[in-house]
Amino acid sequence: MSRRLRVILVVLGATVLVVVAAAVVWRVALRDTATPASIDDALARYREDAARGDTPIPPGVYVYATSGSESVSALGGTTHTYPGRSTITVTAAPCGMALRWDVLETRSSIWDVCGDGDGDVVQRLDGWMEAHEFFGQDDRTTWRCSSSPWLVGPVVAGTTFPHSCDGGDTTQSGTVTVVGEESIDVGGVSVETLRLRLEAEEEGAARGSLVEERWVERETGLPVRVDYRVQTDNDSLIGDVVFEEAYAIELLSLEPRT
């Protein structure tokens, strides 16, 4: 065997090892999954926290008809399509109540909603945590809000309130507009809701805009319907990554599972 041929074989062998190693890293460290969240898991979490205290919304696990997806452009891009059911679990929290939305094992949000009683604002969004996972990489953001209404009193349609939240390296600012009151059928029961529209811009490490239409039960603040969409450009070590999410959820029953 010539020296030249030996060198070629060594180089080919090393290349094969690099390719195999890269494939292993891709399959193990960077594999992407999107497993639907389990209603049973939501119930188990609720039962652990059920004794926390009283909430304006009857506590328990509420089931929602669901559609939508989330996606990122990194590493060739990937999309997680949401299942036809998701849950919101209501438990007590220090300033009022926590509403945890679970749609995938790797996608959830927890909204902290506080009683306010300050003027027209009945309940306010104190903050929220949102969790995503792409290619095995966990991404969690905790937002703290200085002003954002969740439920307001009997104000005139068209009234606006400020929305301002801080996620550390990213801020959100915009307005919440009172669209009006609407009746929505939930499992054969007519429910009086207040419809609010949030429009906000994100600045900082994530840059883009979001729009959320939220219908909440007039007396308690329970989400009855939510339409949400967001698109942002996000800083990363490989350059800007585009993130998009759009979903719609609608309550199936006023009776929570407990």
mmCIF file of N, CA and C in Angstrom, residues 109-216:
data_model
loop_
_atom_site.group_PDB
_atom_site.id
_atom_site.type_symbol
_atom_site.label_atom_id
_atom_site.label_comp_id
_atom_site.label_asym_id
_atom_site.label_seq_id
_atom_site.Cartn_x
_atom_site.Cartn_y
_atom_site.Cartn_z
ATOM 1 N N SER A 109 -47.216 27.458 29.844
ATOM 2 C CA SER A 109 -47.158 28.816 30.387
ATOM 3 C C SER A 109 -47.876 28.826 31.725
ATOM 4 N N ILE A 110 -47.399 29.651 32.644
ATOM 5 C CA ILE A 110 -48.078 29.846 33.925
ATOM 6 C C ILE A 110 -48.307 31.339 34.102
ATOM 7 N N TRP A 111 -49.585 31.749 34.132
ATOM 8 C CA TRP A 111 -49.937 33.150 34.336
ATOM 9 C C TRP A 111 -50.271 33.372 35.807
ATOM 10 N N ASP A 112 -49.649 34.371 36.417
ATOM 11 C CA ASP A 112 -49.955 34.766 37.792
ATOM 12 C C ASP A 112 -50.935 35.935 37.744
ATOM 13 N N VAL A 113 -52.159 35.701 38.219
ATOM 14 C CA VAL A 113 -53.227 36.704 38.154
ATOM 15 C C VAL A 113 -53.588 37.138 39.569
ATOM 16 N N CYS A 114 -53.573 38.448 39.796
ATOM 17 C CA CYS A 114 -53.808 38.981 41.136
ATOM 18 C C CYS A 114 -55.083 39.811 41.178
ATOM 19 N N GLY A 115 -55.786 39.740 42.300
ATOM 20 C CA GLY A 115 -56.881 40.661 42.518
ATOM 21 C C GLY A 115 -56.328 42.063 42.698
ATOM 22 N N ASP A 116 -57.011 43.050 42.120
ATOM 23 C CA ASP A 116 -56.470 44.405 42.171
ATOM 24 C C ASP A 116 -57.374 45.336 42.960
ATOM 25 N N GLY A 117 -58.595 45.564 42.441
ATOM 26 C CA GLY A 117 -59.512 46.465 43.127
ATOM 27 C C GLY A 117 -59.112 47.915 43.027
ATOM 28 N N ASP A 118 -58.166 48.226 42.096
ATOM 29 C CA ASP A 118 -57.707 49.594 41.927
ATOM 30 C C ASP A 118 -58.400 50.220 40.719
ATOM 31 N N GLY A 119 -59.450 51.002 40.964
ATOM 32 C CA GLY A 119 -60.166 51.643 39.871
ATOM 33 C C GLY A 119 -60.891 50.647 38.995
ATOM 34 N N ASP A 120 -60.685 50.748 37.685
ATOM 35 C CA ASP A 120 -61.398 49.897 36.733
ATOM 36 C C ASP A 120 -60.807 48.494 36.631
ATOM 37 N N VAL A 121 -59.579 48.288 37.099
ATOM 38 C CA VAL A 121 -58.923 46.984 36.981
ATOM 39 C C VAL A 121 -59.339 46.088 38.142
ATOM 40 N N VAL A 122 -59.986 44.973 37.835
ATOM 41 C CA VAL A 122 -60.452 44.025 38.847
ATOM 42 C C VAL A 122 -59.382 42.972 39.121
ATOM 43 N N GLN A 123 -58.760 42.462 38.060
ATOM 44 C CA GLN A 123 -57.658 41.516 38.166
ATOM 45 C C GLN A 123 -56.545 41.992 37.240
ATOM 46 N N ARG A 124 -55.297 41.790 37.681
ATOM 47 C CA ARG A 124 -54.165 42.194 36.844
ATOM 48 C C ARG A 124 -53.225 41.010 36.637
ATOM 49 N N LEU A 125 -52.515 41.041 35.519
ATOM 50 C CA LEU A 125 -51.495 40.041 35.227
ATOM 51 C C LEU A 125 -50.210 40.466 35.918
ATOM 52 N N ASP A 126 -49.833 39.744 36.972
ATOM 53 C CA ASP A 126 -48.627 40.081 37.724
ATOM 54 C C ASP A 126 -47.369 39.635 36.984
ATOM 55 N N GLY A 127 -47.496 38.592 36.166
ATOM 56 C CA GLY A 127 -46.373 38.063 35.394
ATOM 57 C C GLY A 127 -46.693 36.672 34.903
ATOM 58 N N TRP A 128 -45.767 36.106 34.155
ATOM 59 C CA TRP A 128 -45.962 34.732 33.700
ATOM 60 C C TRP A 128 -44.626 34.110 33.333
ATOM 61 N N MET A 129 -44.614 32.786 33.324
ATOM 62 C CA MET A 129 -43.464 32.009 32.893
ATOM 63 C C MET A 129 -43.879 31.213 31.664
ATOM 64 N N GLU A 130 -43.062 31.258 30.605
ATOM 65 C CA GLU A 130 -43.346 30.433 29.442
ATOM 66 C C GLU A 130 -42.159 29.527 29.159
ATOM 67 N N ALA A 131 -42.448 28.266 28.825
ATOM 68 C CA ALA A 131 -41.415 27.265 28.568
ATOM 69 C C ALA A 131 -41.599 26.675 27.180
ATOM 70 N N HIS A 132 -40.490 26.562 26.456
ATOM 71 C CA HIS A 132 -40.439 25.923 25.149
ATOM 72 C C HIS A 132 -39.230 24.999 25.137
ATOM 73 N N GLU A 133 -39.222 24.054 24.215
ATOM 74 C CA GLU A 133 -38.034 23.232 24.007
ATOM 75 C C GLU A 133 -37.937 22.872 22.537
ATOM 76 N N PHE A 134 -36.756 23.161 21.953
ATOM 77 C CA PHE A 134 -36.477 22.792 20.568
ATOM 78 C C PHE A 134 -35.120 22.108 20.518
ATOM 79 N N PHE A 135 -35.046 20.989 19.810
ATOM 80 C CA PHE A 135 -33.800 20.234 19.645
ATOM 81 C C PHE A 135 -33.171 19.909 20.992
ATOM 82 N N GLY A 136 -34.022 19.602 21.974
ATOM 83 C CA GLY A 136 -33.523 19.213 23.290
ATOM 84 C C GLY A 136 -33.027 20.352 24.146
ATOM 85 N N GLN A 137 -33.168 21.594 23.665
ATOM 86 C CA GLN A 137 -32.680 22.758 24.407
ATOM 87 C C GLN A 137 -33.849 23.474 25.072
ATOM 88 N N ASP A 138 -33.814 23.512 26.403
ATOM 89 C CA ASP A 138 -34.892 24.104 27.180
ATOM 90 C C ASP A 138 -34.772 25.625 27.178
ATOM 91 N N ASP A 139 -35.876 26.305 26.956
ATOM 92 C CA ASP A 139 -35.896 27.771 26.943
ATOM 93 C C ASP A 139 -37.044 28.248 27.815
ATOM 94 N N ARG A 140 -36.717 28.900 28.930
ATOM 95 C CA ARG A 140 -37.732 29.395 29.865
ATOM 96 C C ARG A 140 -37.527 30.892 30.090
ATOM 97 N N THR A 141 -38.619 31.622 30.041
ATOM 98 C CA THR A 141 -38.578 33.062 30.291
ATOM 99 C C THR A 141 -39.594 33.402 31.378
ATOM 100 N N THR A 142 -39.142 34.161 32.365
ATOM 101 C CA THR A 142 -40.041 34.640 33.415
ATOM 102 C C THR A 142 -40.261 36.136 33.217
ATOM 103 N N TRP A 143 -41.516 36.521 33.051
ATOM 104 C CA TRP A 143 -41.888 37.908 32.831
ATOM 105 C C TRP A 143 -42.507 38.479 34.105
ATOM 106 N N ARG A 144 -42.153 39.712 34.405
ATOM 107 C CA ARG A 144 -42.772 40.449 35.507
ATOM 108 C C ARG A 144 -43.421 41.689 34.912
ATOM 109 N N CYS A 145 -44.685 41.918 35.282
ATOM 110 C CA CYS A 145 -45.460 42.998 34.671
ATOM 111 C C CYS A 145 -45.707 44.126 35.671
ATOM 112 N N SER A 146 -45.481 45.359 35.232
ATOM 113 C CA SER A 146 -45.768 46.514 36.073
ATOM 114 C C SER A 146 -47.173 47.044 35.815
ATOM 115 N N SER A 147 -47.716 46.723 34.637
ATOM 116 C CA SER A 147 -49.099 47.106 34.341
ATOM 117 C C SER A 147 -49.625 46.244 33.203
ATOM 118 N N SER A 148 -50.696 45.527 33.465
ATOM 119 C CA SER A 148 -51.394 44.766 32.438
ATOM 120 C C SER A 148 -52.673 44.196 33.048
ATOM 121 N N PRO A 149 -53.845 44.668 32.620
ATOM 122 C CA PRO A 149 -55.087 44.159 33.205
ATOM 123 C C PRO A 149 -55.429 42.767 32.686
ATOM 124 N N TRP A 150 -56.048 41.959 33.538
ATOM 125 C CA TRP A 150 -56.571 40.656 33.152
ATOM 126 C C TRP A 150 -58.090 40.706 33.045
ATOM 127 N N LEU A 151 -58.726 41.401 33.979
ATOM 128 C CA LEU A 151 -60.176 41.577 33.993
ATOM 129 C C LEU A 151 -60.461 42.987 34.481
ATOM 130 N N VAL A 152 -61.355 43.681 33.789
ATOM 131 C CA VAL A 152 -61.681 45.055 34.181
ATOM 132 C C VAL A 152 -63.165 45.171 34.471
ATOM 133 N N GLY A 153 -63.535 46.256 35.131
ATOM 134 C CA GLY A 153 -64.926 46.495 35.487
ATOM 135 C C GLY A 153 -65.760 46.919 34.287
ATOM 136 N N PRO A 154 -66.957 47.420 34.532
ATOM 137 C CA PRO A 154 -67.866 47.811 33.439
ATOM 138 C C PRO A 154 -67.441 49.125 32.792
ATOM 139 N N VAL A 155 -66.415 49.048 31.929
ATOM 140 C CA VAL A 155 -65.924 50.241 31.252
ATOM 141 C C VAL A 155 -66.430 50.255 29.811
ATOM 142 N N VAL A 156 -66.326 51.397 29.169
ATOM 143 C CA VAL A 156 -66.814 51.573 27.806
ATOM 144 C C VAL A 156 -65.921 50.825 26.817
ATOM 145 N N ALA A 157 -66.540 50.139 25.835
ATOM 146 C CA ALA A 157 -65.778 49.479 24.778
ATOM 147 C C ALA A 157 -64.892 50.505 24.093
ATOM 148 N N GLY A 158 -63.639 50.111 23.829
ATOM 149 C CA GLY A 158 -62.665 51.021 23.237
ATOM 150 C C GLY A 158 -61.702 51.602 24.254
ATOM 151 N N THR A 159 -62.010 51.445 25.549
ATOM 152 C CA THR A 159 -61.096 51.906 26.595
ATOM 153 C C THR A 159 -59.795 51.129 26.523
ATOM 154 N N THR A 160 -58.657 51.801 26.674
ATOM 155 C CA THR A 160 -57.362 51.133 26.616
ATOM 156 C C THR A 160 -56.630 51.252 27.944
ATOM 157 N N PHE A 161 -55.797 50.258 28.221
ATOM 158 C CA PHE A 161 -54.957 50.221 29.407
ATOM 159 C C PHE A 161 -53.531 49.894 28.961
ATOM 160 N N PRO A 162 -52.523 50.354 29.697
ATOM 161 C CA PRO A 162 -51.141 50.035 29.315
ATOM 162 C C PRO A 162 -50.775 48.589 29.641
ATOM 163 N N HIS A 163 -49.875 48.024 28.823
ATOM 164 C CA HIS A 163 -49.299 46.703 29.070
ATOM 165 C C HIS A 163 -47.791 46.865 29.065
ATOM 166 N N SER A 164 -47.136 46.483 30.172
ATOM 167 C CA SER A 164 -45.693 46.622 30.281
ATOM 168 C C SER A 164 -45.136 45.466 31.107
ATOM 169 N N CYS A 165 -44.272 44.651 30.476
ATOM 170 C CA CYS A 165 -43.710 43.481 31.155
ATOM 171 C C CYS A 165 -42.222 43.352 30.810
ATOM 172 N N ASP A 166 -41.446 42.830 31.760
ATOM 173 C CA ASP A 166 -39.994 42.710 31.615
ATOM 174 C C ASP A 166 -39.595 41.241 31.735
ATOM 175 N N GLY A 167 -38.920 40.738 30.684
ATOM 176 C CA GLY A 167 -38.450 39.361 30.694
ATOM 177 C C GLY A 167 -36.959 39.222 30.898
ATOM 178 N N GLY A 168 -36.313 40.233 31.475
ATOM 179 C CA GLY A 168 -34.869 40.181 31.703
ATOM 180 C C GLY A 168 -34.122 40.833 30.557
ATOM 181 N N ASP A 169 -33.886 40.071 29.474
ATOM 182 C CA ASP A 169 -33.179 40.633 28.327
ATOM 183 C C ASP A 169 -34.130 41.135 27.241
ATOM 184 N N THR A 170 -35.442 41.041 27.509
ATOM 185 C CA THR A 170 -36.451 41.475 26.545
ATOM 186 C C THR A 170 -37.588 42.158 27.290
ATOM 187 N N THR A 171 -38.134 43.203 26.699
ATOM 188 C CA THR A 171 -39.289 43.879 27.280
ATOM 189 C C THR A 171 -40.465 43.828 26.316
ATOM 190 N N GLN A 172 -41.665 43.869 26.879
ATOM 191 C CA GLN A 172 -42.903 43.980 26.110
ATOM 192 C C GLN A 172 -43.609 45.264 26.511
ATOM 193 N N SER A 173 -44.092 45.994 25.529
ATOM 194 C CA SER A 173 -44.892 47.174 25.828
ATOM 195 C C SER A 173 -45.984 47.304 24.789
ATOM 196 N N GLY A 174 -47.150 47.750 25.232
ATOM 197 C CA GLY A 174 -48.269 47.887 24.308
ATOM 198 C C GLY A 174 -49.517 48.317 25.038
ATOM 199 N N THR A 175 -50.658 47.905 24.517
ATOM 200 C CA THR A 175 -51.942 48.295 25.106
ATOM 201 C C THR A 175 -52.886 47.104 25.160
ATOM 202 N N VAL A 176 -53.783 47.147 26.131
ATOM 203 C CA VAL A 176 -54.899 46.206 26.232
ATOM 204 C C VAL A 176 -56.175 47.013 25.995
ATOM 205 N N THR A 177 -56.934 46.631 24.977
ATOM 206 C CA THR A 177 -58.148 47.349 24.602
ATOM 207 C C THR A 177 -59.371 46.530 24.970
ATOM 208 N N VAL A 178 -60.355 47.176 25.586
ATOM 209 C CA VAL A 178 -61.625 46.525 25.883
ATOM 210 C C VAL A 178 -62.451 46.498 24.597
ATOM 211 N N VAL A 179 -62.685 45.285 24.060
ATOM 212 C CA VAL A 179 -63.477 45.137 22.837
ATOM 213 C C VAL A 179 -64.971 45.179 23.171
ATOM 214 N N GLY A 180 -65.358 44.523 24.267
ATOM 215 C CA GLY A 180 -66.756 44.524 24.683
ATOM 216 C C GLY A 180 -67.146 43.231 25.360
ATOM 217 N N GLU A 181 -68.399 43.099 25.696
ATOM 218 C CA GLU A 181 -68.911 41.890 26.333
ATOM 219 C C GLU A 181 -69.559 40.997 25.284
ATOM 220 N N GLU A 182 -69.344 39.674 25.417
ATOM 221 C CA GLU A 182 -69.886 38.711 24.469
ATOM 222 C C GLU A 182 -70.353 37.467 25.208
ATOM 223 N N SER A 183 -71.416 36.841 24.692
ATOM 224 C CA SER A 183 -71.884 35.557 25.224
ATOM 225 C C SER A 183 -71.285 34.443 24.386
ATOM 226 N N ILE A 184 -70.719 33.434 25.045
ATOM 227 C CA ILE A 184 -70.112 32.296 24.359
ATOM 228 C C ILE A 184 -70.723 31.016 24.905
ATOM 229 N N ASP A 185 -71.060 30.097 24.017
ATOM 230 C CA ASP A 185 -71.608 28.804 24.427
ATOM 231 C C ASP A 185 -70.474 27.889 24.873
ATOM 232 N N VAL A 186 -70.578 27.377 26.095
ATOM 233 C CA VAL A 186 -69.595 26.437 26.631
ATOM 234 C C VAL A 186 -70.342 25.189 27.074
ATOM 235 N N GLY A 187 -70.262 24.143 26.295
ATOM 236 C CA GLY A 187 -70.937 22.894 26.638
ATOM 237 C C GLY A 187 -72.429 23.049 26.813
ATOM 238 N N GLY A 188 -73.055 23.908 26.000
ATOM 239 C CA GLY A 188 -74.496 24.118 26.089
ATOM 240 C C GLY A 188 -74.927 25.178 27.078
ATOM 241 N N VAL A 189 -73.961 25.819 27.744
ATOM 242 C CA VAL A 189 -74.255 26.879 28.706
ATOM 243 C C VAL A 189 -73.770 28.212 28.139
ATOM 244 N N SER A 190 -74.625 29.240 28.177
ATOM 245 C CA SER A 190 -74.232 30.559 27.706
ATOM 246 C C SER A 190 -73.434 31.270 28.803
ATOM 247 N N VAL A 191 -72.210 31.665 28.459
ATOM 248 C CA VAL A 191 -71.304 32.285 29.434
ATOM 249 C C VAL A 191 -71.036 33.734 29.019
ATOM 250 N N GLU A 192 -71.237 34.650 29.963
ATOM 251 C CA GLU A 192 -70.949 36.060 29.711
ATOM 252 C C GLU A 192 -69.446 36.305 29.857
ATOM 253 N N THR A 193 -68.852 36.835 28.806
ATOM 254 C CA THR A 193 -67.410 37.058 28.821
ATOM 255 C C THR A 193 -67.082 38.513 28.513
ATOM 256 N N LEU A 194 -65.875 38.902 28.901
ATOM 257 C CA LEU A 194 -65.312 40.184 28.514
ATOM 258 C C LEU A 194 -64.188 39.916 27.524
ATOM 259 N N ARG A 195 -64.262 40.563 26.368
ATOM 260 C CA ARG A 195 -63.255 40.367 25.325
ATOM 261 C C ARG A 195 -62.231 41.500 25.385
ATOM 262 N N LEU A 196 -60.955 41.111 25.505
ATOM 263 C CA LEU A 196 -59.847 42.060 25.556
ATOM 264 C C LEU A 196 -58.866 41.750 24.429
ATOM 265 N N ARG A 197 -58.252 42.796 23.890
ATOM 266 C CA ARG A 197 -57.269 42.630 22.821
ATOM 267 C C ARG A 197 -55.944 43.251 23.247
ATOM 268 N N LEU A 198 -54.907 42.400 23.320
ATOM 269 C CA LEU A 198 -53.560 42.847 23.658
ATOM 270 C C LEU A 198 -52.739 42.973 22.378
ATOM 271 N N GLU A 199 -52.115 44.127 22.188
ATOM 272 C CA GLU A 199 -51.175 44.341 21.099
ATOM 273 C C GLU A 199 -49.885 44.872 21.706
ATOM 274 N N ALA A 200 -48.774 44.184 21.463
ATOM 275 C CA ALA A 200 -47.521 44.556 22.120
ATOM 276 C C ALA A 200 -46.334 44.338 21.192
ATOM 277 N N GLU A 201 -45.255 45.076 21.473
ATOM 278 C CA GLU A 201 -43.985 44.940 20.771
ATOM 279 C C GLU A 201 -42.940 44.432 21.753
ATOM 280 N N GLU A 202 -42.083 43.533 21.271
ATOM 281 C CA GLU A 202 -40.956 43.061 22.069
ATOM 282 C C GLU A 202 -39.680 43.724 21.572
ATOM 283 N N GLU A 203 -38.818 44.121 22.516
ATOM 284 C CA GLU A 203 -37.544 44.746 22.192
ATOM 285 C C GLU A 203 -36.462 44.162 23.087
ATOM 286 N N GLY A 204 -35.244 44.062 22.534
ATOM 287 C CA GLY A 204 -34.127 43.505 23.280
ATOM 288 C C GLY A 204 -33.565 42.298 22.563
ATOM 289 N N ALA A 205 -33.342 41.210 23.313
ATOM 290 C CA ALA A 205 -32.816 39.988 22.700
ATOM 291 C C ALA A 205 -33.815 39.377 21.729
ATOM 292 N N ALA A 206 -35.107 39.604 21.962
ATOM 293 C CA ALA A 206 -36.174 39.191 21.035
ATOM 294 C C ALA A 206 -36.865 40.447 20.533
ATOM 295 N N ARG A 207 -37.103 40.481 19.214
ATOM 296 C CA ARG A 207 -37.688 41.680 18.609
ATOM 297 C C ARG A 207 -38.821 41.257 17.688
ATOM 298 N N GLY A 208 -39.997 41.787 17.963
ATOM 299 C CA GLY A 208 -41.141 41.430 17.138
ATOM 300 C C GLY A 208 -42.431 41.910 17.764
ATOM 301 N N SER A 209 -43.543 41.306 17.359
ATOM 302 C CA SER A 209 -44.843 41.765 17.833
ATOM 303 C C SER A 209 -45.736 40.585 18.173
ATOM 304 N N LEU A 210 -46.717 40.841 19.023
ATOM 305 C CA LEU A 210 -47.697 39.809 19.371
ATOM 306 C C LEU A 210 -49.074 40.443 19.462
ATOM 307 N N VAL A 211 -50.070 39.617 19.181
ATOM 308 C CA VAL A 211 -51.474 40.011 19.317
ATOM 309 C C VAL A 211 -52.201 38.875 20.025
ATOM 310 N N GLU A 212 -52.942 39.216 21.060
ATOM 311 C CA GLU A 212 -53.726 38.219 21.786
ATOM 312 C C GLU A 212 -55.146 38.731 21.987
ATOM 313 N N GLU A 213 -56.110 37.918 21.571
ATOM 314 C CA GLU A 213 -57.526 38.185 21.881
ATOM 315 C C GLU A 213 -57.907 37.234 23.006
ATOM 316 N N ARG A 214 -58.436 37.784 24.095
ATOM 317 C CA ARG A 214 -58.742 36.967 25.270
ATOM 318 C C ARG A 214 -60.173 37.229 25.709
ATOM 319 N N TRP A 215 -60.969 36.163 25.786
ATOM 320 C CA TRP A 215 -62.327 36.238 26.312
ATOM 321 C C TRP A 215 -62.313 35.589 27.693
ATOM 322 N N VAL A 216 -62.591 36.349 28.747
ATOM 323 C CA VAL A 216 -62.569 35.801 30.103
ATOM 324 C C VAL A 216 -63.958 35.900 30.712
#
